[in-house]
Backbone as a ProteinNet text record, in pm:
[ID]
protein_1_A
[PRIMARY]
MFQPQKKKPKVKSDNQNFTGYMFISPFLIGLFALTLFPILYSLYLSFTDYDLMGTPNWIGMDNYVRMFTNDPTFWTSMKVTFFYAGVAVPFRLVFALLVALALNKIVEMAGLYRTLLYLPSVVGGSIAIAIMWRQLFGNEGAINSILAGLGLPTHPWLGDPDTAIWTLIILYGWQFGSSMLIFLAGLRNIPKTYYEASSVDGASPLRQFFIITLPLLTPVILFNTIMQVIQGFMAFTPSFVVTNGGPVNSTLLYVLYMYERAFEYFDMGYASAMAWVMLIIIAIFTALIFKSSEHWVHYEGDSK
[TERTIARY]
-5255.5	-5178.3	-5067.2	-4960.4	-4843.5	-4854.3	-4840.5	-4839.8	-4729.4	-4659.7	-4529	-4539.9	-4429.6	-4451.9	-4398.2	-4475.8	-4482.3	-4341.2	-4256.2	-4145.6	-4164.8	-4099.9	-4094.2	-4037.7	-4108.8	-4042.7	-3923.6	-3795.9	-3686.5	-3689.9	-3608.8	-3589	-3480.6	-3535.6	-3436.8	-3307.6	-3178.3	-3067.9	-3035	-3075.1	-3045.7	-3109.2	-3230.4	-3293.4	-3219.8	-3159.6	-3079.3	-2960.2	-2879.3	-2779.3	-2797.9	-2921.8	-2947	-2969.8	-3032.3	-3058.5	-2908.4	-2845.7	-2711.6	-2638	-2619.9	-2559.2	-2603.1	-2754.2	-2797.6	-2769.7	-2750.2	-2708.6	-2568.6	-2483.2	-2330.7	-2308.7	-2403.2	-2376.2	-2328.6	-2361.2	-2281.5	-2141	-2095.3	-1968.2	-1910.7	-1938.5	-1895.9	-1887.9	-1995.4	-1974.2	-1860.9	-1855.2	-1751.7	-1606.4	-1604.6	-1458.6	-1421.2	-1502.2	-1462.5	-1451.4	-1561.6	-1555.6	-1468	-1448	-1383.9	-1252.7	-1221.4	-1088.8	-1006.3	-1052.7	-981.7	-960.1	-1076.2	-1063.9	-965.6	-984.8	-865.1	-739.1	-709.3	-573.7	-510.7	-609.4	-566.3	-539.6	-643.9	-632	-501.8	-467	-350.2	-228.4	-228.1	-103.8	-105.8	-223.9	-201.6	-171.7	-196.6	-157.3	-31	58.4	195.4	271.1	202	301.8	259.2	179.8	136.1	160.1	140.9	154.2	20.8	-19.4	-158.4	-185.5	-250	-243	-407.8	-477.7	-617.9	-710	-671.4	-749.3	-774.1	-652.9	-678.8	-670.6	-621.7	-645.6	-488.8	-490.3	-366.4	-281.6	-155.8	-61.4	51.6	47.6	121.1	270.6	367.4	524	606	528.8	608.4	677.3	793.5	859.5	915.2	894.8	958	941.4	829.8	799.5	903.1	907	1008.8	1153.8	1175.5	1333.3	1343.8	1256.5	1266.1	1272.1	1206.5	1190.2	1321.1	1389.8	1508.4	1632.3	1638	1751.5	1747.4	1617.3	1618.2	1537.5	1526.1	1416.6	1485.5	1572.7	1634	1528.7	1407.2	1302.8	1238.5	1236.4	1191.7	1291.6	1417.5	1500.8	1508.9	1490.5	1469.7	1360.2	1249.1	1129.5	1139.7	1221.1	1220.2	1313.7	1431.7	1516.5	1432.2	1363.6	1291.8	1194.3	1139.4	1016.9	1081.5	1193.1	1270.2	1306.6	1362.1	1387.8	1298.3	1173.4	1054.3	985.5	974.3	926.7	1024.3	1157.9	1257.2	1261.6	1233.4	1252.2	1088.4	990.6	859.5	805.6	810	753.2	814	947.6	973.5	955.1	963	908.8	769.4	675.4	537.7	519.9	564	585.8	610.8	734.7	811.1	700.2	658.3	590.1	453.9	400.9	263.2	285.5	393.6	409.1	436.5	510.8	522	403.3	323.9	208.9	95.6	115.2	21.9	59.2	197.3	239.8	208	198.9	165	17.3	-83.9	-219	-264.5	-170.9	-196.2	-186.4	-108.9	-108.2	-218.4	-283.3	-395.7	-521.3	-586.2	-722.8	-828.5	-813.9	-938.5	-914	-1040.2	-1077.7	-994.5	-960.4	-871.2	-930	-1065.3	-1159.4	-1131.9	-1144.3	-1141.3	-1006.6	-896.6	-750.1	-725.7	-804.7	-789	-839.4	-974.5	-1041.8	-971	-902.6	-831.3	-714.3	-638.3	-519.6	-548.9	-653.9	-708.4	-734.1	-799.2	-840.1	-749.3	-625	-518.2	-518.9	-555.4	-554.4	-679.3	-787.3	-912	-899.6	-859.3	-843.4	-721.4	-613.1	-484.2	-458.2	-534.3	-508.5	-585.4	-654.9	-742.7	-669.5	-752.8	-674.5	-669.9	-768.4	-758.5	-656.3	-635.6	-504.9	-380.4	-367.5	-267.2	-232.7	-328.5	-316	-283.5	-339.2	-316.7	-163.7	-111.8	35.6	125.6	74.8	151.7	163.5	38.8	30.5	126.4	119.2	192.9	341.1	394.1	544	567.1	478.4	502.1	595	632.9	746	686.2	557.6	493.7	401	423	353.6	359.8	308.1	296	445.1	499	649.9	742.2	747.5	849.9	780.9	647.2	616.6	652.1	670.9	698.1	842.7	909.7	1061.3	1118.3	1026.1	1055	1015.3	916.9	891.2	991.3	1045	1135.2	1305.5	1288.9	1418.3	1496.7	1459.7	1528.5	1516.9	1627.1	1622.4	1507.6	1440.2	1338.8	1408.2	1309.7	1384	1271.5	1300.5	1188.2	1173.5	1095.6	1087.4	1057.1	965.9	908.7	987	1087.9	1145.4	1289.1	1325.1	1444.6	1475.9	1555.8	1529.3	1583.9	1659.3	1701.7	1595.6	1492.6	1409.7	1271	1237.3	1083.4	1033.4	1152.3	1078.8	1064.6	1137.8	1120.7	978.6	921.4	804.3	676.7	709.6	611.4	616.8	747.1	770.8	708.8	723.6	627.4	501	430.5	298.8	273.1	354.7	319.9	314.9	409.4	453	318	261	147.2	18.4	2.9	-125.8	-86.1	-60.3	-33.5	-149.7	-255.8	-342.7	-422	-413.3	-459.1	-339.8	-229.3	-111.1	-101.8	-122.8	-145.5	-272.5	-365	-476.8	-462.1	-391.6	-362.7	-248.1	-143.4	-48.9	-136.6	-193.2	-289.1	-367.3	-434.1	-513.4	-403.1	-290.8	-202.2	-148.2	-119.1	-81.8	-168.5	-305.8	-427.4	-447.5	-391.6	-405.7	-280.5	-188.8	-79.8	-103.1	-112.9	-152.1	-77.4	-151.6	-67.1	5.9	7.8	43.6	185.7	221.7	373.2	429.7	387.9	465.3	471	362.1	368.6	460.8	484.6	581.4	723.7	732.1	883.9	907.6	814	840.9	876.2	831.1	875.8	1036.2	1047.5	1197.8	1293.1	1239.5	1322.2	1356.7	1258.4	1284.7	1224.8	1308.4	1290.6	1204.5	1113.6	1015.3	1080.2	1210.5	1280.9	1303.4	1336.6	1363.9	1216.2	1126	1001.8	941.1	985.9	953.7	1030.6	1152.5	1231.5	1223.6	1170	1156.2	1010.3	913.3	782.3	704.7	704.1	623.1	670.2	791.2	826.2	815	852.3	842.6	694.6	612.8	458	386.4	462.2	380.4	425.6	523.7	586.4	465.7	376.4	266	203.2	181	130.3	222.8	347.5	435.1	453.1	442.4	457.4	339	213.8	96.8	109.9	150.1	153.2	259.2	386.1	492.2	448.5	383.2	345.7	254	157.5	32.6	120.9	199.8	260	367.1	432.1	528	450	306.7	240.1	198.6	141.3	106.1	219.3	333.1	459.5	476.2	496	513.9	406	284.9	177.9	137	208.9	187.3	171.3	86.2	34.8	14	-101.6	-158.1	-46.6	25	118.4	202.4	257.7	366.6	305.8	160	75.8	43.3	-14.5	-79.9	26.3	111.5	207.9	315.5	386.9	518.4	485.7	393.8	379.1	512	589.1	689.6	830.4	821.4	949.1	999.8	1090.6	1156	1250.7	1287.9	1374.8	1356.4	1230.5	1190.6	1241.9	1258	1329.2	1211.4	1074.3	973.1	874.3	922.8	856.8	838.9	747.2	724.8	671.9	713.6	678.1	540	448.1	299.4	249.9	320.6	305.7	372.6	483.5	528.8	461.9	404.9	326.1	183.1	135.1	9.3	57.5	177.8	203.6	219.2	260.6	291.6	146.4	57.8	-68.4	-176	-186.7	-282	-230.9	-104.4	-45.9	13.9	91.2	167.1	89.5	-47.1	-131.6	-40.9	47	135.3	97.5	-30.5	-105.2	-17.8	18.9	102.6	206.6	288	410	366.2	262.3	229.9	160.4	110.9	65.8	184.6	286.2	423.9	486.6	465.2	525.5	448.5	304.4	224.3	257.4	301.5	328.5	457.4	556.2	691.7	665.4	573.6	560.5	489	393.2	323.4	440.6	544.2	632.1	725.7	759.2	857.6	774.1	644.9	593.5	552.3	536.6	524.8	653.8	751.8	906.2	898	890.2	915.4	824.1	708.1	611.1	646.8	697.8	727.9	881.9	965.4	1097.6	1052	958.7	889.1	855.4	761.5	700.8	824.7	908.6	1020.6	1102	1138.7	1210.5	1139.1	1023	923.6	945.8	983	1026.3	1140.4	1196.3	1341	1313.2	1199.3	1181.6	1048	929.5	796.5	770.4	727.7	668.7	547.9	477.9	341.3	308.8	207.9	172.4	172.8	202.7	210.8	339.8	422.1	536.4	641.3	694.9	771.3	898.9	951.3	1091	1140.1
-5145.8	-5190.2	-5093.1	-5141.8	-5063.7	-4983.5	-4844.6	-4760.6	-4697.3	-4700.6	-4652.4	-4495.3	-4440.7	-4281.2	-4233.7	-4130.7	-4054.3	-3979.1	-3989.6	-3921.2	-3779.7	-3672.9	-3565.2	-3505.9	-3424.3	-3380	-3301.1	-3330.4	-3293.1	-3152.5	-3046.2	-2930.3	-2933.1	-2865.2	-2891.6	-2800.4	-2870.2	-2825.8	-2708	-2703.6	-2579.9	-2442.9	-2441.6	-2352.5	-2297.7	-2417.4	-2363.2	-2296.2	-2335.6	-2266	-2137.7	-2121.3	-1996.9	-1896.6	-1946.8	-1850.9	-1811.5	-1900.1	-1879.8	-1794.1	-1784.1	-1707.2	-1567.1	-1546.6	-1431.2	-1337.4	-1430.7	-1360.2	-1332.8	-1397	-1346.9	-1291.7	-1244.5	-1161.5	-1035.4	-944.1	-813.5	-836.5	-930.8	-964.1	-1007.3	-1085.1	-1129.9	-1033.1	-928.1	-829.4	-718.8	-691.3	-624	-675.6	-802.8	-894.8	-872.4	-883.6	-906.9	-772.1	-699.2	-568.6	-444.7	-457.6	-351.9	-406.5	-521.7	-566.8	-649.3	-763.7	-851	-799.7	-720.1	-674.2	-545.6	-462.2	-329.7	-394.2	-509.8	-558.2	-603.5	-677	-748	-641	-538.7	-433.1	-348.3	-329.1	-239.5	-308.7	-462.6	-521.6	-516.9	-503.2	-503	-334.5	-276	-113.6	-95.6	-189.4	-154.9	-198.1	-252.3	-291.4	-223.7	-88.5	3.2	134.5	218.7	344.5	421.8	466	485.8	642	720.9	862.5	892.2	807.5	838.7	872.8	915.4	965.9	870.8	831.5	750.7	581.5	499.8	372.4	319	231.3	176.9	132.9	147.5	107.3	-0.3	-112.4	-204.9	-167.3	-175.7	-125.4	-249.1	-343.2	-440.9	-393.8	-421.3	-392.2	-268.5	-172.1	-46.7	29.1	37.6	104.1	68.3	-84.2	-127.6	-79.2	-97.6	-63.3	74.5	173.5	317.8	329.7	274.5	280	257.7	166.9	109.1	182.8	233.5	275.7	415.6	490.2	621.5	711.4	677.7	777.6	789.6	890.6	929.3	965.1	998.5	1064.3	937.6	822.4	693.8	660.1	642.5	597.7	703.1	827.4	920.4	884.3	865	833.3	716.1	594.2	485.9	506.2	574.8	617.1	679.6	766.4	838.2	751.1	678.8	579.4	478	423.8	312.4	384.2	515.8	565.1	616.9	647.8	676.7	552.4	461.5	331.2	262.8	260.3	229.7	285.8	422.9	469.2	485.9	534.9	543.3	421	315.2	188.8	152.6	134.7	85.9	200.6	337.9	445.9	428	400.5	394	260.7	169.5	22.9	37.9	71	88.1	208.3	303.6	414.4	349.2	292.4	206.7	113	46.4	-75.5	-16.8	99.4	160.1	225	285.7	329.4	215.3	109.3	-12.5	-70.5	-65.7	-120.1	-41.9	113.6	195.9	171.9	156.9	155.5	18	-100.2	-198	-202.2	-103.9	-98.8	-14.5	66.6	157.5	70.8	79.4	13.3	115.9	217.9	324	399.7	422.4	492.3	464.6	347.1	275.1	299.7	272.8	289.7	426	534.2	659.5	700.9	643.2	671.9	603.1	481.6	409.4	487.6	531.6	605.9	756	822.9	932	922.7	813.7	777.2	723.7	679.1	609.9	715.7	832.7	933.1	981.5	994	1044	950.6	809.2	714.5	732.4	776.3	784.9	899.1	1028.7	1145.6	1173	1071.3	1133.3	1115.1	1020.3	1014.7	1110.1	1201.8	1293.9	1410.5	1485.2	1591.3	1692.5	1700.1	1819.8	1810.7	1692.5	1673.4	1698.7	1689.4	1696.8	1853.4	1911.4	2060.4	2129.4	2082.2	2114.2	2090.2	1996.4	1949.4	2051	2083.2	2191.6	2326.6	2359	2497.9	2494.1	2362.8	2363	2362	2316.6	2327	2427.3	2516.4	2617.8	2715.9	2824.6	2908.8	2999	3036.7	3103.1	3013.2	2884.8	2782.8	2798.7	2702.3	2698	2670.7	2568.7	2513.4	2622.7	2703.3	2830.9	2915.8	2935.9	3047.2	3018.7	2889.2	2847.5	2855.4	2824.5	2832.8	2978.9	3085.8	3210.6	3266.1	3226.5	3290.9	3220.8	3128.8	3075.2	3137.8	3211.7	3295	3194	3085.6	2992.6	3017.5	2980.6	3023.2	2933.3	2986.4	2924.3	2841.6	2758	2694.5	2653.8	2656.3	2617.5	2477.5	2416.1	2274.4	2212.8	2272.4	2207.1	2254.4	2345.5	2402.9	2348.4	2284.4	2226.9	2074.6	2053.9	1897.8	1813.2	1848.1	1754.2	1739.7	1824.5	1813.1	1800.5	1829.5	1790.7	1651.2	1541.2	1395.1	1369.2	1439.7	1396.3	1445.4	1558	1588.2	1506.5	1431	1338.1	1207.2	1185.3	1058.6	1084.2	1203	1213.2	1207.8	1265.3	1251.6	1097.6	1027.8	879.7	800.7	847.7	794.4	850.1	960.9	1001	935.6	869.8	771.9	623.6	623.2	493.7	405.7	487.3	409.7	295	218.2	92	-5.8	29.3	-52.2	-89.7	42.3	25.1	-35.5	-48.3	-140	-283.7	-307.8	-468.2	-510.2	-426.8	-447.4	-464.2	-383	-390.5	-526.6	-537.1	-674.9	-797.4	-794.5	-916.8	-934	-778.5	-791.3	-853	-811.9	-862.7	-1009.3	-1066.1	-1206.4	-1293.8	-1235.7	-1269	-1331.2	-1433.2	-1480.7	-1422	-1368.5	-1287.3	-1390.6	-1534.7	-1617	-1623.2	-1599.7	-1595.7	-1491.7	-1372.5	-1276	-1283.8	-1338.9	-1383.8	-1485.2	-1571.8	-1680.8	-1634	-1534.3	-1488.4	-1392	-1295	-1230.4	-1319.8	-1427.5	-1508.8	-1561.5	-1577.9	-1623.9	-1498.2	-1383.3	-1258.9	-1200.4	-1221.7	-1140.3	-997.4	-896.9	-772.5	-723	-613.6	-574.4	-588.2	-520.4	-532.5	-674.2	-742.4	-898.7	-962.9	-923.5	-996.8	-942.5	-823.1	-774.7	-851.1	-885.1	-955.1	-1112.2	-1179.8	-1319.6	-1373.3	-1266.9	-1304.5	-1225.6	-1087.2	-1023.5	-1020.9	-983.3	-985.4	-1120.1	-1228.3	-1355.6	-1389.6	-1360.7	-1403.4	-1292.1	-1203	-1083.6	-1091.5	-1181.2	-1180.9	-1199.4	-1285.7	-1295.5	-1172.7	-1107.3	-948.5	-877.8	-869.6	-788.1	-839.4	-952.9	-997.6	-937.3	-948.6	-899.1	-756.9	-659	-520	-475.6	-561.2	-530.1	-539.2	-638.4	-669.2	-562	-536.6	-408.9	-296.1	-249.7	-112.1	-101.3	-211.4	-221.2	-172	-245	-210.2	-83.3	-9.4	99.2	195	168.3	271.7	282.2	179.9	198.2	250.5	245.5	307.5	450.1	508.4	652.9	720.4	832.2	887.6	1058	1052.9	1178.6	1284.2	1239.4	1340.7	1406	1330.4	1372.6	1449.3	1436.7	1522	1658.4	1653.8	1767.3	1870.7	1788.4	1876.8	1936.8	1851.5	1909	1900	1824.3	1809.9	1755.1	1672.4	1624.5	1675.1	1801.4	1889.7	1901.9	1984.4	2049.7	1976.6	2005.7	1918.9	1780.1	1721.9	1596	1510.4	1589	1497.1	1433.1	1480.2	1381.2	1349	1287.8	1268.7	1102	1071.1	928.8	869.9	716.8	637.4	646.9	657.1	659.2	790.6	907.7	1028	1051.3	987.1	1007.7	923.6	813.3	756.7	807.9	877.7	963.6	1054.5	1125.5	1239.6	1192.6	1076.4	1019.1	1003.8	924.6	916.3	1014.7	1119.3	1217.1	1362.5	1381.4	1502.1	1497.6	1402.9	1381.1	1296.7	1251.5	1142.4	1024.4	964.4	855.1	725.4	669.8	589.5	447.2	418.5	307.6	290.1	400.3	386.5	395	454.2	451.8	312.5	237.7	102.3	26.8	26.9	-27.9	-7.3	117.4	156.8	88.3	87.1	-16.6	-148.9	-202.6	-356.5	-376.9	-284.1	-281.5	-264	-167.1	-171.9	-278.8	-337.8	-450.1	-570.2	-589	-682.5	-667.8	-550.1	-495.3	-541.6	-513.8	-536.2	-670.6	-758.5	-890.2	-942	-917.4	-955.2	-938	-811.9	-796.9	-858.6	-894.8	-956	-1115	-1155.4	-1297.4	-1330.8	-1213.8	-1211.1	-1195.9	-1121.2	-1106.8	-1233.4	-1326	-1435	-1535.4	-1543.2	-1645.5	-1618.4	-1488.4	-1478.9	-1501.9	-1502.7	-1514.7	-1674.9	-1764.9	-1892.6	-1900.2	-1788.7	-1782.6	-1687.8	-1612.9	-1518.3	-1518.1	-1573.3	-1557.9	-1693.5	-1667.7	-1798.2	-1788.5	-1911.2	-1940.1	-2044.3	-2015.8	-2091.5	-2239.7	-2329.2	-2462.1	-2501.2	-2404.7	-2468	-2521.8	-2657.7	-2723.7	-2696.7	-2594.6	-2533.8	-2468
503.5	363.5	342.1	309.2	271	139.6	150.9	59.8	20.2	-105.6	-140.3	-123.8	-82	-85.2	-198.5	-225.4	-347.8	-346.5	-464.6	-489.2	-503.3	-426.9	-425	-576.5	-657.1	-762.2	-764.5	-819.9	-799.9	-902.9	-824.1	-871.5	-997	-1090	-1194.1	-1156.4	-1193.1	-1169.8	-1240.6	-1379.4	-1457.1	-1383.7	-1329.2	-1277.8	-1162.7	-1061.5	-949	-989.1	-1104.9	-1139	-1190.3	-1258.1	-1316.6	-1192	-1117.5	-987.5	-918.8	-914	-841.7	-919.2	-1044.9	-1135.5	-1148.9	-1117.4	-1109.2	-974.5	-858.4	-736.6	-751.8	-806.6	-830.2	-956.3	-1012.7	-1152.9	-1123.1	-1018.3	-1009.7	-986.3	-912.3	-878.6	-1014.1	-1098.1	-1208.4	-1319.8	-1319.9	-1407.4	-1382.3	-1238.7	-1185.4	-1231.3	-1194.6	-1221	-1361.5	-1450.2	-1584.1	-1662.4	-1632.6	-1696	-1646.9	-1503	-1442.4	-1378.5	-1399.2	-1345.7	-1435.4	-1501.6	-1587.2	-1731.9	-1779.2	-1913.2	-1927.4	-1799.9	-1832.5	-1796.1	-1722.6	-1710.3	-1834.9	-1877.7	-2034.2	-2141.5	-2142.5	-2238.3	-2216.1	-2080.4	-2069.3	-2103.3	-2092.2	-2134.8	-2297.4	-2341.4	-2511.3	-2549.5	-2484.7	-2493.3	-2468.6	-2398.4	-2370.5	-2475.4	-2566.3	-2684.6	-2799.1	-2783.6	-2886	-2874	-2961.7	-2981.5	-2940.5	-2846.2	-2826.8	-2765	-2823.4	-2781.8	-2719.2	-2695.1	-2645.3	-2748.9	-2856.9	-2962.1	-3087.3	-3132	-3244.8	-3229.5	-3306.2	-3278.6	-3254.1	-3140	-3101	-3205.6	-3221.2	-3332.8	-3277	-3340.3	-3264.1	-3295.8	-3167.4	-3190.7	-3131.5	-3081.1	-3027.2	-2884.8	-2866.9	-2739	-2730.9	-2851.6	-2830.4	-2716	-2652.4	-2522.5	-2422.6	-2411.8	-2300.4	-2318.6	-2452.8	-2489.9	-2455.3	-2514.2	-2486.2	-2329.1	-2255.5	-2102	-2034.2	-2070.1	-2018.7	-2071.2	-2202.4	-2264	-2287.2	-2298.6	-2347	-2296.6	-2139.4	-2060.1	-1918.4	-1918.6	-1790.5	-1684.3	-1725.2	-1630.2	-1540.3	-1649.8	-1589.8	-1466	-1493.6	-1395.6	-1271.7	-1295.4	-1176.1	-1108.2	-1168.1	-1077.3	-1013	-1083.1	-1005.2	-876.2	-897	-782.4	-671.4	-684.9	-587.3	-520.5	-609.9	-551.4	-455.5	-486.2	-409	-267.2	-288.1	-165.9	-85.9	-142.8	-67.3	12.7	-82.9	-13.7	99.3	58	150.8	282.6	286.1	425.8	487.7	393.7	459.3	498.7	433.1	500.5	615.5	655.9	779.1	867.3	840.3	934.7	981.6	888.4	949.4	1013.3	981.4	1059.4	1198.2	1222.2	1353.7	1420	1386.5	1440.5	1485.9	1389.7	1423.9	1535.7	1539.4	1632.7	1780.4	1779.6	1918.8	1949.8	1871.5	1930.5	1975	1900.5	1931.3	2072.7	2081.9	2221.5	2334.6	2299.2	2431.4	2437.2	2330.9	2362.2	2420.3	2379.4	2453.4	2624.7	2669.1	2796.2	2871.2	2790.4	2820.2	2850.4	2960.5	2994.7	2980.8	3045	3041.8	2911.9	2869	2741.9	2604.2	2629.5	2505.4	2374.3	2370.8	2232.2	2183.6	2276.4	2237.3	2155.6	2237.3	2179.2	2054.4	2035.1	1920.1	1791.5	1819.3	1719.7	1684.6	1784.6	1748.2	1685	1710.9	1657.1	1507.3	1488.9	1352.7	1257.6	1307.1	1211.8	1108.2	1133.8	1021.9	912.6	933.6	822.6	737.5	810.8	731.9	633.5	699.3	616.2	549.2	559.2	546.2	381.8	313.5	176.5	85.4	166.6	78.6	22	-78.9	-157.8	-54	40.8	151.6	251.7	293.5	378.9	302.2	176	107.8	97.7	72.3	63.2	185.1	280.6	445.7	464.6	401.8	410	346.6	214.3	142.1	218.1	253	342.8	470.6	538.4	659.4	632.7	543.4	493.1	390.4	369.1	276.6	331.7	241.7	290.6	396	397.4	486.6	593.4	578.8	664.2	802	882.2	1049.5	1078	1001.9	1045.7	1060.5	949.8	944.6	1027.4	1045.2	1144.8	1299.4	1345	1463.7	1473.2	1366.8	1374.5	1392.4	1319.4	1317.1	1473.4	1507	1658.3	1738.7	1743.4	1842.6	1799.3	1711.4	1669.8	1590.3	1520.4	1452.8	1298.8	1222.8	1084.3	1012.6	909.4	835.6	728.7	654.5	543.7	428.9	316.9	218.1	219	291	304.9	169.6	111	-42.5	-156.1	-138.1	-247.2	-246.3	-145.8	-139.2	-177.9	-269.5	-323.1	-209.4	-93.2	1.7	104.8	109	230.2	178.5	47.5	-4.1	2.6	-28.8	-11.2	134.2	205.5	357.8	414	362.5	392.9	361.3	232.4	188.1	278.1	308.2	408	544.9	591.8	721.2	713	598.1	566.7	555.6	488.2	494.8	630.3	704.6	837.3	928.7	915.9	988.6	970.3	864.2	820.1	871.1	1010.6	1066.2	1125.5	1115.9	1192.4	1160.5	1020.4	983.3	1021.6	1016.9	1078.8	1216.7	1281.4	1419.5	1503.2	1410	1460	1450	1332	1302.5	1409.2	1435.9	1519.1	1673.6	1712.6	1837.6	1849.7	1747.3	1730.5	1760.4	1714.2	1726.6	1864.9	1939.4	2068.2	2149.8	2117	2221.5	2212.8	2106.7	2089.8	2168.2	2211.5	2274.7	2419.4	2458.7	2613.9	2705.1	2810.6	2900.3	2989	2985.8	3068.8	3053.2	2912.8	2875.9	2948	2939.9	3028	3167	3234.2	3371.1	3399.5	3307.7	3339.1	3308.7	3219.3	3197.8	3317.6	3362.6	3486.8	3596.4	3616	3734.6	3700.1	3580.9	3542.1	3558.3	3588.5	3585.9	3469.7	3341.8	3222.7	3235.5	3199.2	3199.1	3084.6	3076.6	2980.5	2844.8	2835.3	2708.8	2669.5	2746.4	2707.2	2664.5	2730.3	2711.6	2556	2529.3	2382	2273.7	2310.4	2199.8	2209	2324.4	2321.6	2321.6	2348.5	2331.2	2227.1	2247.2	2183.4	2031.7	1998.2	1872.6	1777.6	1842	1770	1712.6	1827.7	1821.7	1736.2	1714.9	1621	1478.3	1461	1314.3	1215.9	1212.7	1125	1093.2	1184.7	1168.3	1106	1134.7	1086.4	934.9	894.9	759.4	659	725.3	653.8	629.7	752.5	747.4	638.8	658.2	576.4	410.9	395.9	230.8	201	285.3	227.8	241.3	310.1	308.8	209.2	177.9	52.7	-75.7	-79.2	-196.8	-221.7	-103.8	-67.4	-103.4	-39.3	-88.4	-227.9	-294.5	-449.4	-522.4	-479.9	-540.9	-507.1	-425	-368.1	-471.6	-477.3	-583.1	-534.9	-452.6	-415	-340.9	-255	-182.2	-289.7	-391.9	-481.8	-567.3	-597.3	-715.9	-650.7	-528.7	-474.5	-390.8	-308.6	-221.9	-310.6	-398.2	-448.7	-620.6	-658.7	-816.3	-859.3	-800	-861.8	-822.4	-778.7	-770.8	-640.8	-626.1	-727.8	-780.8	-911.8	-1013.7	-1000.7	-1003.1	-1006.6	-869.7	-768.2	-655.9	-569.3	-610.1	-540.3	-647	-770.8	-876.6	-857.8	-773.8	-789.9	-911.5	-905.7	-1012	-1086.2	-977	-1024.9	-1075.4	-1029.3	-1094.5	-1239.7	-1230.3	-1381.8	-1455.7	-1427.3	-1511.2	-1552.2	-1449.2	-1474.7	-1585	-1574	-1642	-1809.9	-1813.4	-1962.4	-2028.6	-1938.1	-1984.6	-2005.8	-1920	-1921.4	-1958.9	-1944.7	-1984.8	-2131	-2150.1	-2299.6	-2364.2	-2313.5	-2402	-2469.6	-2377.4	-2438.3	-2347.4	-2388.1	-2293.3	-2321.7	-2434.7	-2440.7	-2348.8	-2353.8	-2266.4	-2129.9	-2072.7	-1957.5	-1896.6	-1999.9	-1968	-1957.4	-2035.5	-2009.3	-1879.6	-1841.5	-1715.6	-1578.5	-1618.3	-1524.5	-1501	-1616.1	-1601	-1545.8	-1562.7	-1497.9	-1357.8	-1312.3	-1152.1	-1116.9	-1164.2	-1138.3	-1101.1	-1204.2	-1196.2	-1073.5	-1055.8	-938.2	-803.2	-788.3	-692.6	-646.9	-744.9	-748.6	-701.7	-762.6	-717.6	-565.1	-530.9	-368.2	-296.7	-350.2	-258.1	-240.1	-345.6	-357.4	-270.7	-273.2	-188.1	-18.2	-9	158.8	194	113.5	145.5	145.6	62.7	64.9	199.5	233.5	348.1	482.9	460	575.3	661.3	555	615.8	748.8	710	835.7	947.7	936.3	1063.4	1095.8	1027.6	1089.8	1162.7	1259.7	1359.2	1384.6	1350.9	1374.3	1500.9	1546.1	1679.7	1635.3	1706.7	1681.8	1582.5	1551.4	1494.9	1577.8	1507.6	1591.9	1600.6	1513.6	1509.1	1664.8
[MASK]
++++++++++++++++++++++++++++++++++++++++++++++++++++++++++++++++++++++++++++++++++++++++++++++++++++++++++++++++++++++++++++++++++++++++++++++++++++++++++++++++++++++++++++++++++++++++++++++++++++++++++++++++++++++++++++++++++++++++++++++++++++++++++++++++++++++++++++++++++++++++++++++++++++++++++++++++

């Protein structure tokens, strides 16, 4: 005799939703409490006069007007930051690509070389390395000691406005490990058959680089460029520890000046306005890089 199957009791969807929200609650708490709320609160503070002690006093656009019309130090820090990012970012990218190209040719002990070359990126952003860099280029540092030992004139690298910024640029370029690994991963994904076919046609290694390697590597170059531009504009530790913005503000990077306004002059409203200006600048540069990528980035499967 046919007996109808008993329907299984349905699990209440409310209980399922509650369980799901419980699992993702740490992320949601971090997102709203540690990310979205501080961002929105800093936007509010940018329209106020706030000294970290009292109550924020609404002043409208005064911070922005003062920033662009009555603060020469703001423009100095902007100029220094644009120069720093404009030189340091290409320097790091080119150096990282050259090292990646060299490592791509190495077969034996490649893992060891990758690890050793990545180490500066792991420790390079630390306070200890910044202090070491300050000692290295100090008046009595290793660089001047080597020059003196060779009978060459020494130089106050950190005390000269013309050379101080270059010590920070070299430090930034020295931390090339992360970009190098990304470039190396992109190089390993290029099929070797392309190089074999071009060799049969008589293409030299230099020509192979420009007609095969560089075009197929453009998506990786795009990613690395965006990440390094963001890091370049947000640089803080080298300027703070190595030179403290000097001499005569020649290494006063934007984020360092923003830090000084917030925690030395207790002008948090003004510092918040500076933060939003930098956010807009980074967003504009990122958008321009993405827009320009339509003309120089080539993806596999493109019909162009």
